[in-house]
Coordinates of C-alpha atoms and ligand atoms in Angstrom, one line a residue:
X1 CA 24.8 18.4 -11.3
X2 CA 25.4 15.2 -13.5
X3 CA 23.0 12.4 -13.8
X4 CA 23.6 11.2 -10.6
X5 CA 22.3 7.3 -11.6
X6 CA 22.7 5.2 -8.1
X7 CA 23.4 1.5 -9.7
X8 CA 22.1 -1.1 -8.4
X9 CA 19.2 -3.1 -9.8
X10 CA 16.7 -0.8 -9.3
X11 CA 14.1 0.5 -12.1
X12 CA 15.4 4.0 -11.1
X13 CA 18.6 3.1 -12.1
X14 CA 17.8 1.5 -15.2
X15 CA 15.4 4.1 -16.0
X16 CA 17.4 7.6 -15.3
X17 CA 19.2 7.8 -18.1
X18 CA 21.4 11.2 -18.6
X19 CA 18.9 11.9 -21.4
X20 CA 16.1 11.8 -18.7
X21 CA 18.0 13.5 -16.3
X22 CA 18.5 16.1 -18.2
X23 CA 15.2 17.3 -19.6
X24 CA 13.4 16.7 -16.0
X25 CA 16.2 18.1 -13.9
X26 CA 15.3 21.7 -13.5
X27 CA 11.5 20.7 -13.3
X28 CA 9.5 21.5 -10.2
X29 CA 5.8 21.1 -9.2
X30 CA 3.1 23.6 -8.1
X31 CA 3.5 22.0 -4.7
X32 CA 7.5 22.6 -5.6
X33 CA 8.4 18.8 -5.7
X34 CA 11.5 18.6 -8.1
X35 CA 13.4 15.3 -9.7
X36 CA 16.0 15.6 -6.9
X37 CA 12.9 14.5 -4.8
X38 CA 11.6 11.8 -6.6
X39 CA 14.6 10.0 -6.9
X40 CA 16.0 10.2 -3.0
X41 CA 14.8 7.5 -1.7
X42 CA 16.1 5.2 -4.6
X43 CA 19.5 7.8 -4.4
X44 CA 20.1 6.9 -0.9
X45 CA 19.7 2.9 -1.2
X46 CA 21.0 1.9 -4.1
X47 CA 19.4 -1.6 -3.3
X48 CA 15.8 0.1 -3.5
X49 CA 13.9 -2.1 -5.7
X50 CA 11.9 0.8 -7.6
X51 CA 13.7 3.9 -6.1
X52 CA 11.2 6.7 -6.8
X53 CA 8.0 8.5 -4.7
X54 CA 5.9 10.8 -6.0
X55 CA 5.5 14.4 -4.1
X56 CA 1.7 15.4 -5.9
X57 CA -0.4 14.8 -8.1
X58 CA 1.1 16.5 -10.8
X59 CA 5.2 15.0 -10.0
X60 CA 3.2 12.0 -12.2
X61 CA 2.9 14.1 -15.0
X62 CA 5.8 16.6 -15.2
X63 CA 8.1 13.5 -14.4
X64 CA 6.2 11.1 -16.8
X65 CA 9.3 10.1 -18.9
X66 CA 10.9 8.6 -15.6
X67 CA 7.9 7.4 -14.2
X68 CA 5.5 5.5 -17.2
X69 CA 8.8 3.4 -18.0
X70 CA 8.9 2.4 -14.5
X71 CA 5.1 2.4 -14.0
X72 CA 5.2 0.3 -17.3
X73 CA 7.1 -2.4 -16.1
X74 CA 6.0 -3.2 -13.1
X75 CA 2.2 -3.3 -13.6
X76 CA 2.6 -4.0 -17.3
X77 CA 0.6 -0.6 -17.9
X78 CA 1.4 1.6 -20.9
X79 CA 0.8 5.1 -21.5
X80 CA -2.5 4.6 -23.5
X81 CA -4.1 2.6 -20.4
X82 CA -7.3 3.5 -18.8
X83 CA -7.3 2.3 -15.0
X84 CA -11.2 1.2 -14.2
X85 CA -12.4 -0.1 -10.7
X86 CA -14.5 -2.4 -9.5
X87 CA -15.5 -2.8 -6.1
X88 CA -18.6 -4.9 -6.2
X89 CA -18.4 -7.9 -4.1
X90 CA -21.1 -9.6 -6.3
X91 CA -18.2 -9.7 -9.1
X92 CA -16.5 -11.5 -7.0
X93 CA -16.3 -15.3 -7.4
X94 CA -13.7 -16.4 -4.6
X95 CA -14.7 -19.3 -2.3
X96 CA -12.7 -19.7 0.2
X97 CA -9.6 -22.2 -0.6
X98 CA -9.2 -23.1 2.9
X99 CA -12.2 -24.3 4.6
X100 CA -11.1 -26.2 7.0
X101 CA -8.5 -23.4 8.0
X102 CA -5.4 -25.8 7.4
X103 CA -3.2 -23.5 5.8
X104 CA -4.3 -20.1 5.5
X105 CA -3.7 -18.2 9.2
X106 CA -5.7 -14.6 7.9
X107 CA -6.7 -12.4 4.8
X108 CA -6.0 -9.2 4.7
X109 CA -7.3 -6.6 2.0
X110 CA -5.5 -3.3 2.1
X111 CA -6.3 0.0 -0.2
X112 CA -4.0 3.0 0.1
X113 CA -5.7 6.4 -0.3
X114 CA -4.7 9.9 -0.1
X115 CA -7.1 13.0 0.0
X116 CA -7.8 15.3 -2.8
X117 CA -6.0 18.7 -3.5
X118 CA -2.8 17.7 -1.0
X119 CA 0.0 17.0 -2.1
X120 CA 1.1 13.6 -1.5
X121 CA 3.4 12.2 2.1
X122 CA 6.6 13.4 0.6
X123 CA 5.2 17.1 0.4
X124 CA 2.7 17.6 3.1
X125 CA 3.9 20.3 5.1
X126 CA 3.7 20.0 9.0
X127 CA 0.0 21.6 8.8
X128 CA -1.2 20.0 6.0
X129 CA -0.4 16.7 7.2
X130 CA -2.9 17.5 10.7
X131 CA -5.0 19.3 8.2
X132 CA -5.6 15.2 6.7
X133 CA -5.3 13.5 10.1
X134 CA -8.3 16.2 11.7
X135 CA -10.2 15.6 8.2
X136 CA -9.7 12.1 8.1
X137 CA -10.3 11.4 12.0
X138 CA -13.5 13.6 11.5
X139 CA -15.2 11.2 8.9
X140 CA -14.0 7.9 10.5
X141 CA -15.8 9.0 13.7
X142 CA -19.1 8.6 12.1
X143 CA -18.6 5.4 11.1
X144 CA -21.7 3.0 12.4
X145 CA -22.0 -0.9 13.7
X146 CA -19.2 -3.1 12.8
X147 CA -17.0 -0.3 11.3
X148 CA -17.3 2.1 14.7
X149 CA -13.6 2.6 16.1
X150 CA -11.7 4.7 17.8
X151 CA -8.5 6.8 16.5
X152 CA -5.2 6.0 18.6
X153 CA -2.6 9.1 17.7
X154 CA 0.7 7.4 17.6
X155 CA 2.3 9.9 20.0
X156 CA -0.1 8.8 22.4
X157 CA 0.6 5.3 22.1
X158 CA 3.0 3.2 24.8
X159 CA 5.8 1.6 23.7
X160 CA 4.5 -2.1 24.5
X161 CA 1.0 -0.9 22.8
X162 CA 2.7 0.1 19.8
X163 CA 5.1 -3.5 19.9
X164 CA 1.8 -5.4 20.5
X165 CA 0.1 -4.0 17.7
X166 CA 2.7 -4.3 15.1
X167 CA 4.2 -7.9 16.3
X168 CA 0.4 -9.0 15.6
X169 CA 0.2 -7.1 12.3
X170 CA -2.0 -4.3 13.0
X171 CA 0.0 -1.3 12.8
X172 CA 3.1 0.1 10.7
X173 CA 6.4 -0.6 11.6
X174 CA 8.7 2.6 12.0
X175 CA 11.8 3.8 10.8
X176 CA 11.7 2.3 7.5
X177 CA 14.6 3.4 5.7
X178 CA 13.2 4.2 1.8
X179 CA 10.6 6.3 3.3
X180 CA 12.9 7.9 5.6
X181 CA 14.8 9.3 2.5
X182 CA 11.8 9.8 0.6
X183 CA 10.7 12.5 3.4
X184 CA 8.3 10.5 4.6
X185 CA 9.0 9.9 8.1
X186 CA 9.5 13.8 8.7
X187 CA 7.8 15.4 12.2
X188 CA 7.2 11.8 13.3
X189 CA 5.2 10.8 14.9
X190 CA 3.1 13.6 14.8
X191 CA -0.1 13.4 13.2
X192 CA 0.2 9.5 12.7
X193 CA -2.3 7.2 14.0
X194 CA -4.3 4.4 13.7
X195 CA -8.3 3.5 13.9
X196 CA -9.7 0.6 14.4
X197 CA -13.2 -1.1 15.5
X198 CA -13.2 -3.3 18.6
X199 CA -12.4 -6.7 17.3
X200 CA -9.3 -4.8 14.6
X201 CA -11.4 -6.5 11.5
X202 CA -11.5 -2.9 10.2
X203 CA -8.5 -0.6 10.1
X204 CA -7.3 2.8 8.8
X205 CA -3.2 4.0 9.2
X206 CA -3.2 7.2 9.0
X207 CA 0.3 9.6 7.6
X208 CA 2.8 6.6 7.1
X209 CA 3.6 5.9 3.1
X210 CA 0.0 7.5 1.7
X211 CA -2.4 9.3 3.8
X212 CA -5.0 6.5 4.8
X213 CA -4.1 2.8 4.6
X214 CA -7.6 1.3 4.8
X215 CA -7.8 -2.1 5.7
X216 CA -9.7 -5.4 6.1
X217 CA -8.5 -8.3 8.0
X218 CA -9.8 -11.5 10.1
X219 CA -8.1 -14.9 10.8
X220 CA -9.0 -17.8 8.3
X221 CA -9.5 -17.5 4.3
X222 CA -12.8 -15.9 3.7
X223 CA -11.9 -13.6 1.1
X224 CA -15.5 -12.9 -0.2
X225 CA -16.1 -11.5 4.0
X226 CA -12.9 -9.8 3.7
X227 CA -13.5 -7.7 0.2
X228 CA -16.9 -7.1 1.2
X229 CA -16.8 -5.4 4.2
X230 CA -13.7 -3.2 2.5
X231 CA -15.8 -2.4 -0.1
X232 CA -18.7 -1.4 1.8
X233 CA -16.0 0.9 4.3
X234 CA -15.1 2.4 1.4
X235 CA -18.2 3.0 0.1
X236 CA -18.9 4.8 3.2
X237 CA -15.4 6.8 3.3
X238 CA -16.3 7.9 -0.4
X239 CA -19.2 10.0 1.3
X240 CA -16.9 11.9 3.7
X241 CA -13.7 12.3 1.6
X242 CA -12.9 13.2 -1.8
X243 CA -9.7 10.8 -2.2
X244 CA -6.7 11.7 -4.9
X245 CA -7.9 10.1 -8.3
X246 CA -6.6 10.3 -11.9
X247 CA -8.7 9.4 -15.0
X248 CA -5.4 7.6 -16.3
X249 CA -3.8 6.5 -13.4
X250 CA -6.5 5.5 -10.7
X251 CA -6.1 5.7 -7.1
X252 CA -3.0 7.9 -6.8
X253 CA -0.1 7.0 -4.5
X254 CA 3.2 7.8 -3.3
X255 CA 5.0 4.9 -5.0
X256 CA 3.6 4.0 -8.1
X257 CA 3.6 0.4 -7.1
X258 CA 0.5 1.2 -5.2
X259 CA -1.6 3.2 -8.3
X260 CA -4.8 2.1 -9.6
X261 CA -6.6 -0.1 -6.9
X262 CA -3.9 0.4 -4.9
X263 CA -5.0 -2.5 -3.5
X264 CA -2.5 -5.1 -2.1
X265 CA -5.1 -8.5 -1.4
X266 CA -3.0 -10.7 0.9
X267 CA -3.2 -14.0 2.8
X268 CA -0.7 -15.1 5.1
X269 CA -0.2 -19.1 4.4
X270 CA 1.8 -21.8 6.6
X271 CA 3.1 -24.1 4.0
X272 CA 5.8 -26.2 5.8
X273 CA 6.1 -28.6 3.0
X274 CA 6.8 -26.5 0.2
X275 CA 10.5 -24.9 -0.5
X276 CA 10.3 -21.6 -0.6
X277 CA 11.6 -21.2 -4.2
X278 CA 8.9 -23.6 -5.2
X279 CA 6.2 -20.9 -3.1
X280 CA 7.7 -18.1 -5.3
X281 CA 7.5 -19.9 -8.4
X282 CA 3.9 -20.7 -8.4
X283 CA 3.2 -17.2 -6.8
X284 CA 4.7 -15.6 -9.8
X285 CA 3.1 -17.8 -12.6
X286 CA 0.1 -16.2 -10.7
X287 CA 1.1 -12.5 -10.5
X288 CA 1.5 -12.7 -7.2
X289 CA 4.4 -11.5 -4.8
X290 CA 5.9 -13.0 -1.9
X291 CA 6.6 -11.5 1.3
X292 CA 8.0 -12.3 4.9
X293 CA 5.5 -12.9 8.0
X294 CA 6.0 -9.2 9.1
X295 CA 5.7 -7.4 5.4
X296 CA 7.8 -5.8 3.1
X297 CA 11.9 -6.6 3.8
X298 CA 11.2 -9.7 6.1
X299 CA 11.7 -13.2 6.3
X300 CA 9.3 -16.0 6.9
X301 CA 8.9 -17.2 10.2
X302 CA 7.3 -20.5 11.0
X303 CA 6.8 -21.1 6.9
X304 CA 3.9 -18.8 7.1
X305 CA 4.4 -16.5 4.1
X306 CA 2.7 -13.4 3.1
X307 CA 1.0 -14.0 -0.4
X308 CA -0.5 -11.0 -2.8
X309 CA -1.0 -9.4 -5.8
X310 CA 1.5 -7.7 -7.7
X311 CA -0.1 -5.6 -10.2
X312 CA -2.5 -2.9 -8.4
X313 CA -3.2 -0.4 -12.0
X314 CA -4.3 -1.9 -14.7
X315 CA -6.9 -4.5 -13.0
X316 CA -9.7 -4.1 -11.1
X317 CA -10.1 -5.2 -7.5
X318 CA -12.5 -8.0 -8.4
X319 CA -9.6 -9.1 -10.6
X320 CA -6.8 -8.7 -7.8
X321 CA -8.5 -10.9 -5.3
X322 CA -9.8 -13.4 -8.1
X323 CA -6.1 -13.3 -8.9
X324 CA -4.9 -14.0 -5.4
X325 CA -7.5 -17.1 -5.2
X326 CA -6.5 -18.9 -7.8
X327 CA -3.0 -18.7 -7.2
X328 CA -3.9 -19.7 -3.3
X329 CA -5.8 -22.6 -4.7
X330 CA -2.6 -23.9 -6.9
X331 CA -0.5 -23.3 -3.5
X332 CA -2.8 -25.1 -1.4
X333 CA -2.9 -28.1 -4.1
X334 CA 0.8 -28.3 -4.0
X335 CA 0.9 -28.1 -0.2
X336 CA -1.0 -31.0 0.5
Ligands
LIG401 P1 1.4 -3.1 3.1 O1 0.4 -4.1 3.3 O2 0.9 -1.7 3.4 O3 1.9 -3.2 1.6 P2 3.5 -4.5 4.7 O4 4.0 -5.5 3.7 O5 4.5 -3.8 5.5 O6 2.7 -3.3 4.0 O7 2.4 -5.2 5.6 C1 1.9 -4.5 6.7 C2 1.5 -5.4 7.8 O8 0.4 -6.2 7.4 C3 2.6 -6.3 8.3 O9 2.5 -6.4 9.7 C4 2.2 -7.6 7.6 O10 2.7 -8.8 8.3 C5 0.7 -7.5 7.8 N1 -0.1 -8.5 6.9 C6 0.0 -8.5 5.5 N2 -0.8 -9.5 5.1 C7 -1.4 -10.1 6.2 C8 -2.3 -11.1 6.3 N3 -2.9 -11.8 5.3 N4 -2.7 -11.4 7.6 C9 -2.2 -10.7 8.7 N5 -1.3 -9.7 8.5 C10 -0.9 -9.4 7.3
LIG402 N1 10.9 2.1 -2.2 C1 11.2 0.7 -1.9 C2 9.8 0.0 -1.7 C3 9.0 -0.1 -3.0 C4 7.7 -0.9 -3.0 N2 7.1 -0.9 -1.7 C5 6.3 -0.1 -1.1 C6 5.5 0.7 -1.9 N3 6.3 0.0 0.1 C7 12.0 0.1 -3.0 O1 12.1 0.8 -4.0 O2 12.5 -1.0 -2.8

């Protein structure tokens, strides 16, 4: 097969050169992810942004001269870095920019995980992948006080529950299209779920785009509540689960937009005033990204915007939300 380079704009396509196709082409993991995999997603829709999930652990390695240019770019993370974490919430110096609750609607802290000596979404076989949602069900049931829940298994789930839930931001949307390709979606929805405790502050996805998708959310701008109580979940998960970790590379992921913390530290903010170019242009002067009012690929509704981090490797957590503060703060002094 020749390079098969999809065009577009995405850092596949500017990154799969025939030179790189060629000396990763007949490659294949332990787990027996090859190139053809990684690439699929971005293969399929040309428009991807990145274009490219990782199968395992090792996919990171063996395809290294794809992925560090890629991984590179977007998180401005060469191959000599050294990912370090910190998860203490007395680092963390983030008052809340929004007091009197005038702009920011709710905070939400996400970390993607995945569990130790799997492969990654895009590989999990059928078994494996209730293998993780047993194992990871099993821990989350000894959770105690405010982070108690109870696991919903998607295939149990109504239609109108499921709606509910995501139209008020609490659980994955399906179908989406670059995980679809990427293999991600296969045997849905079995083994997919959701936890959460009583009053949905503290939630965990389980088997969409990495294994667990553990998050902390509440209305208003309390960031330092927010971080604290996902630090202190995960120093509880930590316990239970040996998650997927590289001394280079952090957290591990699927997409390696998501490495390191993989921590995306997000407010959603109703700025009526402000153009949206103008949102974008102070977001990006403080590394962070702009999304719609229901995540990834959607528009804003009502000017409320979703506001967070870009960069998740290469920065520690402290740093992310820190980061997300200050560039709140220069949106909120704009806004008003
Ligand atoms: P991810 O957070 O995993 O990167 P998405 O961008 O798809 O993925 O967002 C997942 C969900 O979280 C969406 O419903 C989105 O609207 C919601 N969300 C993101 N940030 C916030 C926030 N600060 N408050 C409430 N909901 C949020
Ligand atoms: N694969 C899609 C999305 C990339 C980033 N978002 C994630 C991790 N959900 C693309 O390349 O545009």
């Amino acid at each position: 097969m020749t390079n098969p380079n999809p065009g577009g704009a995405s850092l596949l396509a500017k990154h799969l050169t025939p030179a790189v196709w060629e000396a990763l082409k007949d490659k294949e993991t332990r787990y027996g992810v090859r190139l053809i995999d990684v690439v699929a997603s971005g293969l399929a829709h040309p428009e991807s942004s990145i274009g490219v999930y990782a199968g395992d652990e090792e996919s990171y390695e063996l395809f290294a001269p794809l992925l560090d240019p890629i991984i590179a770019k977007y998180h401005g993370f060469g191959p000599d870095g050294r990912h370090t974490s910190d998860l203490d919430p007395a680092h963390l110096d983030a008052p809340n920019p929004d007091p009197e609750g005038r702009y920011v609607v709710s905070t939400r802290i996400r970390v993607a995980r995945n569990l130790c000596c799997f492969p990654l979404g895009p590989a999990l076989t059928r078994r494996e992948r209730r293998i993780v949602e047993a194992t990871v069900v099993r821990a989350l049931a000894s959770l105690e006080g405010d982070l108690s829940g109870r696991y919903y298994p998607l295939y149990e789930m109504d239609h109108a529950t499921k709606e509910r839930l995501i139209a008020n931001h609490f659980l994955f949307k399906e179908g989406d299209r670059f995980l679809e390709a990427a293999g991600l979606n296969r045997d849905w929805p079995d083994a997919r779920g959701i936890f959460h405790n009583e009053n949905k502050t503290f939630l965990v996805w389980v088997n969409e785009e990495d294994q667990l998708r553990i998050i902390s959310m509440q209305p208003g701008a309390d960031l330092e509540e927010v971080f604290a109580r996902l630090a202190r979940a995960l120093g509880e998960l930590e316990r239970r689960l040996t998650f997927a970790r590289s001394e280079r590379l952090g957290y591990l992921t699927s997409c390696p937009t998501n490495l390191g913390t993989a921590m995306r530290a997000s407010v959603h903010v109703r700025l009526p005033r402000l153009p949206e170019e103008k949102i974008k242009a102070i977001a990006g002067d403080h590394g962070l990204q702009v999304r719609g009012t229901h995540g990834e690929h959607s528009d804003a509704e009502g000017d409320v915007y979703d506001v967070s981090n870009k960069r998740r490797l290469g920065i520690t957590e402290v740093e992310a939300v820190r980061q997300l503060s200050a560039g709140v703060r220069a949106l909120l002094a704009e806004a008003s």
